[in-house]
Coordinates of C-alpha atoms and ligand atoms in Angstrom, one line a residue:
X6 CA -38.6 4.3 -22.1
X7 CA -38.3 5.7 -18.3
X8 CA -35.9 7.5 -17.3
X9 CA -34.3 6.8 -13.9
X10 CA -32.9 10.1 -11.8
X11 CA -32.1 7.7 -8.7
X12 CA -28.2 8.8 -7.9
X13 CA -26.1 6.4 -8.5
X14 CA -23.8 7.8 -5.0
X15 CA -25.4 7.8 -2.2
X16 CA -23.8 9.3 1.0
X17 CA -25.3 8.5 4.5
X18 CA -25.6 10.3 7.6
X19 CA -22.8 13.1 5.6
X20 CA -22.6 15.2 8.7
X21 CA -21.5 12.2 11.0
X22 CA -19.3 13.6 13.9
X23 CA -16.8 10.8 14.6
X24 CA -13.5 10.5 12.8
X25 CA -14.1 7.8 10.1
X26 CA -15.6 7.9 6.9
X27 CA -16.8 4.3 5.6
X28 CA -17.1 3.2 2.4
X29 CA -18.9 0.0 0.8
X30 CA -17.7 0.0 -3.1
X31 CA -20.2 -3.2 -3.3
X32 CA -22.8 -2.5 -1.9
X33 CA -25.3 -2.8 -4.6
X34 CA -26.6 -5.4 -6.9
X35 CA -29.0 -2.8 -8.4
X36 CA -28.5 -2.4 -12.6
X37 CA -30.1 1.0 -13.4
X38 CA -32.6 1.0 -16.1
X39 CA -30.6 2.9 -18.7
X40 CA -28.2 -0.5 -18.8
X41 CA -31.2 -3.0 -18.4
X42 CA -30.9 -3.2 -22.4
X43 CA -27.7 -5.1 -21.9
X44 CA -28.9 -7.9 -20.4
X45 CA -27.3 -8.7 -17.1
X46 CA -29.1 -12.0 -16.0
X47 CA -31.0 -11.6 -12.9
X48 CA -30.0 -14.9 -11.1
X49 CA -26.6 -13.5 -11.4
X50 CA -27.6 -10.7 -9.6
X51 CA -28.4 -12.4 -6.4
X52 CA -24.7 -13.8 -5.9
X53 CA -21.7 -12.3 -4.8
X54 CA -20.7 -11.6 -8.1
X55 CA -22.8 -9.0 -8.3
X56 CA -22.4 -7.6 -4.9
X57 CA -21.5 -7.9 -1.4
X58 CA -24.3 -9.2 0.3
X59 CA -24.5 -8.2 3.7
X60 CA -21.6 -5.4 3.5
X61 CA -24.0 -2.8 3.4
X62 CA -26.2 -3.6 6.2
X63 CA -22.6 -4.3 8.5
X64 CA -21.7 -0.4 6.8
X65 CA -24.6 1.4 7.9
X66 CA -24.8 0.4 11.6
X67 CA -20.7 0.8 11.4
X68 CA -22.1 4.6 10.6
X69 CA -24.6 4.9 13.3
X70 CA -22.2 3.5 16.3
X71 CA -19.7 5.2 14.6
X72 CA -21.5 8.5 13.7
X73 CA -19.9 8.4 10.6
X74 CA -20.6 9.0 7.2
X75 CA -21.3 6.3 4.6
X76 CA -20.4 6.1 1.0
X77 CA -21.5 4.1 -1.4
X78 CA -22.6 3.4 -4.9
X79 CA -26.3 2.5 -5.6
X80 CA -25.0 0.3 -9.4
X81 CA -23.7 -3.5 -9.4
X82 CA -20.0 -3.8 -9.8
X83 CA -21.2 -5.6 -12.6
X84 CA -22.0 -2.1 -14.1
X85 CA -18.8 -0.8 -13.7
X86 CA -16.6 -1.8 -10.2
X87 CA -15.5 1.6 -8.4
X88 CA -12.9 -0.6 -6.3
X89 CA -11.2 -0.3 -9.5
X90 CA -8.6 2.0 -10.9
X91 CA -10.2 3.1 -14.4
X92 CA -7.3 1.7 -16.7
X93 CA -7.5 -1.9 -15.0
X94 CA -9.3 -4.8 -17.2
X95 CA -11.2 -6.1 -14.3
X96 CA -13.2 -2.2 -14.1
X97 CA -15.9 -3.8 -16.7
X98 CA -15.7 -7.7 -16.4
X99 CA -16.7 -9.6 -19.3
X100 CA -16.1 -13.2 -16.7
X101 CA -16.7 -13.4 -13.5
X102 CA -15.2 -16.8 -11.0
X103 CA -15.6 -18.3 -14.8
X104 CA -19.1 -17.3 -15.7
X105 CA -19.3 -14.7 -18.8
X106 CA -21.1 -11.6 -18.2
X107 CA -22.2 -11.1 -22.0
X108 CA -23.4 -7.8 -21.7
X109 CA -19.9 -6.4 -20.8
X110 CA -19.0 -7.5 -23.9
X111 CA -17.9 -5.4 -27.2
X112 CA -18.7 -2.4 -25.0
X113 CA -17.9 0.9 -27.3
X114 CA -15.3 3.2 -26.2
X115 CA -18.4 5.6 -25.6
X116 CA -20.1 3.0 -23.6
X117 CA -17.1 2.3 -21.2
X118 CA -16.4 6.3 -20.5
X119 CA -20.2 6.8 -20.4
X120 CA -19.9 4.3 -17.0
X121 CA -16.8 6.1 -15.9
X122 CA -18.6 9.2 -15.8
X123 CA -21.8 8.3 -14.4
X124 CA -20.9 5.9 -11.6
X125 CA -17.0 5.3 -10.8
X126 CA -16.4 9.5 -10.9
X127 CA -18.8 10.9 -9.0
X128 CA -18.1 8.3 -6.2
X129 CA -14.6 8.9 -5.9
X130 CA -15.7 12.6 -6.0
X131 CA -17.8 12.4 -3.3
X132 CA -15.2 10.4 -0.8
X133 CA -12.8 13.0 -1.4
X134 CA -14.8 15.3 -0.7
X135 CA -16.3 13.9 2.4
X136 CA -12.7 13.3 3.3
X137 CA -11.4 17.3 2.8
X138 CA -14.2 18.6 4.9
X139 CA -12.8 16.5 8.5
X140 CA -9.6 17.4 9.9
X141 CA -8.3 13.9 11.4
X142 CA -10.1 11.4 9.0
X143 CA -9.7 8.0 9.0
X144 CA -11.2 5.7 6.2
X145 CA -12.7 1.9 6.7
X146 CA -13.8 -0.2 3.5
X147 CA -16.0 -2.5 4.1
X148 CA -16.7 -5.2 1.6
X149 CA -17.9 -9.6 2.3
X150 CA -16.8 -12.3 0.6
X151 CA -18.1 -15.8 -0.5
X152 CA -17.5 -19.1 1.5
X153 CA -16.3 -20.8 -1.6
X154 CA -14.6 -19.7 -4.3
X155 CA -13.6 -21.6 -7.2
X156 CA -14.5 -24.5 -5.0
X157 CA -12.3 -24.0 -2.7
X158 CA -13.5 -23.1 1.2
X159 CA -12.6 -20.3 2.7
X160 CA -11.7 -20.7 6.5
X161 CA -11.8 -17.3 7.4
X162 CA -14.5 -15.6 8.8
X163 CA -12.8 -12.2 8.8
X164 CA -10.1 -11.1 7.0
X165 CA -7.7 -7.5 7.4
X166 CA -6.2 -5.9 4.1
X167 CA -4.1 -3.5 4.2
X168 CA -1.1 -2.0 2.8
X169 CA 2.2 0.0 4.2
X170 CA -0.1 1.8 6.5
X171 CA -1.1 -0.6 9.3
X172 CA -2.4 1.5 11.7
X173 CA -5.8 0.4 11.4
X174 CA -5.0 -2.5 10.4
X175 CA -3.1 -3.8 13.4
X176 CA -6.0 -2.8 16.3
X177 CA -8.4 -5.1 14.0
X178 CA -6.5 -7.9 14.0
X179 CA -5.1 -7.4 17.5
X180 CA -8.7 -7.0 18.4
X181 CA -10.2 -10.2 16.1
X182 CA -7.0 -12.7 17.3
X183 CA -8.2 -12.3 21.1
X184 CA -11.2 -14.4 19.9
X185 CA -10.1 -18.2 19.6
X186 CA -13.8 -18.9 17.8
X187 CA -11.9 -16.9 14.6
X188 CA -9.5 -17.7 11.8
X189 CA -8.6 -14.4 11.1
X190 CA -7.1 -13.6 7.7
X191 CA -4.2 -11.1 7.4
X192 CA -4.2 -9.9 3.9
X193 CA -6.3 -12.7 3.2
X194 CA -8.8 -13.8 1.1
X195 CA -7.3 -10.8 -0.4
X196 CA -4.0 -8.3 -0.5
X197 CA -3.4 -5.2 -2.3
X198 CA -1.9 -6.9 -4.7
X199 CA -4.8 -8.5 -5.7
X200 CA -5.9 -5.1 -7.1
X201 CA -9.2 -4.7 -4.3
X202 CA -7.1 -2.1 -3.1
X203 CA -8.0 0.6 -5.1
X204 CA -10.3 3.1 -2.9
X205 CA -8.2 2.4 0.0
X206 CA -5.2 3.0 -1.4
X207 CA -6.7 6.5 -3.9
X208 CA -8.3 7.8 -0.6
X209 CA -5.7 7.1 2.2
X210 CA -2.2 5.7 0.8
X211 CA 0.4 5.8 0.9
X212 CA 0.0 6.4 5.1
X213 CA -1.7 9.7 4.1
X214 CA -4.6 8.5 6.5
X215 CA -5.3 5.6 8.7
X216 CA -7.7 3.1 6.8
X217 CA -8.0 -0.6 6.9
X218 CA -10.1 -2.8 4.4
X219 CA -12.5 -5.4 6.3
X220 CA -13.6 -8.5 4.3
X221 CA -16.3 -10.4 6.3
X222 CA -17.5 -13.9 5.2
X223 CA -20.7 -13.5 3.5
X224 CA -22.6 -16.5 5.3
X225 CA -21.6 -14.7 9.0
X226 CA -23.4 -11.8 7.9
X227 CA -26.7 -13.1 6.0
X228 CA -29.0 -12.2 8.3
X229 CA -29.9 -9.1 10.7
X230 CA -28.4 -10.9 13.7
X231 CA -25.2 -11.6 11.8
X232 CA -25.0 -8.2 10.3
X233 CA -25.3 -6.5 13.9
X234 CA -23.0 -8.8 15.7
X235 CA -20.1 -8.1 13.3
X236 CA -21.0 -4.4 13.4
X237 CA -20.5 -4.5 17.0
X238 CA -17.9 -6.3 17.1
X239 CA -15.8 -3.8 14.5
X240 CA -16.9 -0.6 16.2
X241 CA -16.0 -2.1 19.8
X242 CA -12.4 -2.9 18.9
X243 CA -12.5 0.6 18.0
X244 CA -13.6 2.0 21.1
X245 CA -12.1 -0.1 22.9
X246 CA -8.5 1.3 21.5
X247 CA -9.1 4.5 21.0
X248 CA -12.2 5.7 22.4
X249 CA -11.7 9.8 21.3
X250 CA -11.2 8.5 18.1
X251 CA -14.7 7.1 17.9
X252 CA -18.3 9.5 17.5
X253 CA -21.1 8.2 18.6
X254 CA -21.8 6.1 21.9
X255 CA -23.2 2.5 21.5
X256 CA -26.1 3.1 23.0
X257 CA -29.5 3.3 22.2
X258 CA -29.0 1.6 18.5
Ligands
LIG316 ZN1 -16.1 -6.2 -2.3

């Protein structure tokens, strides 16, 4: 049997200048070989049950325009979902939007801490960290979501979530309302009650530091041209506000 050594955190452009420190819990479909044996099925790991898809690509040029570091976890949420606090039952799914994920069944006690440790801890580790070493930092989770859920449509192609701390919160939306092409959702698809909440509010709540979640549509950001715009979009509502709050110029990436 191989052994895989690939991290399961992986933490981009770490010495980033600028303020904010992003993070995309999602951003993986990958299921390392040591849980192969389990038997995740592979069409499932092309949806967005498995992942975000897009959120990463929107994350990393969000950390070059930005110059700030990225955060995330190279393991599926079906693995083990690190935008979850480690007690909740939706941490291991055995269901996901009503399909059964079999191999997160009958997990051992042993099993379930043996995820904790390898991918849900040293992530959290690792954004606290990042987050000690800058004086002013402010956090931005970036995650997609799918058109249809449940078979209902979604009409928004952006949505904000956010808790007491709406600092953050309030330039996006500010920002995203100015456009009349977009339905903007304000603590929608998703609020904090919906327990997505968890890295934002561990890392940055209550009002500890300014951090917004941002939920984009999955089918605005399937391709490069999508992925860019929204990028652009995102870090130029930021420098538009507050432009000695942002690293990195715009130009020449
Ligand atoms: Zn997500």
């Amino acid at each position: 049997m191989s052994v895989e050594v690939r991290s399961p955190v992986v933490v981009e452009n770490p010495e980033g200048a600028g303020p904010f420190v992003i993070v995309c819990d999602h951003a993986s479909n990958r299921i390392p070989d040591e849980y192969r044996s389990f038997g995740f099925a592979d069409d499932a790991l092309a949806t967005h049950i498995a992942w975000d898809p897009g959120a990463l690509a929107v994350s990393r040029r969000l950390s070059v325009l930005l110059d700030a570091p990225l955060l995330w976890p190279d393991v599926s949420r079906l693995v083990i979902d690190c935008n979850r606090p480690i007690d909740a039952s939706s941490l291991i799914v055995i269901e996901s939007e009503g399909r059964p994920i079999p191999a997160n069944r009958n997990l051992s006690k042993e099993q379930r801490a043996e995820r904790i440790q390898r991918v849900h801890v040293p992530y959290h580790k690792a954004i606290e960290a990042c987050l000690r070493q800058r004086p002013q930092p402010a956090l931005l989770a970036i995650h997609s979501f799918t058109p249809v859920f449940f078979g209902k449509n979604r009409p928004w192609q952006v949505g904000i979530v956010f808790g007491e701390d709406r600092r953050l919160a309030d330039l996006f939306i500010r920002g995203l309302v100015a456009d009349p092409e977009l339905t903007v959702g304000i603590n929608q698809p998703y609020a904090p009650a919906d327990q997505v909440y968890y890295t934002v509010e561990r890392h940055a709540g209550p009002g500890r530091l300014p951090a917004a979640m941002i939920e984009i549509r999955n089918d605005e950001i399937a391709d490069e041209f999508g992925q860019r715009s929204w990028a652009d979009r995102l870090a130029d509502i930021l420098q538009a506000a507050k432009p000695n709050r942002v690293g990195a110029s715009h130009a020449a990436v």
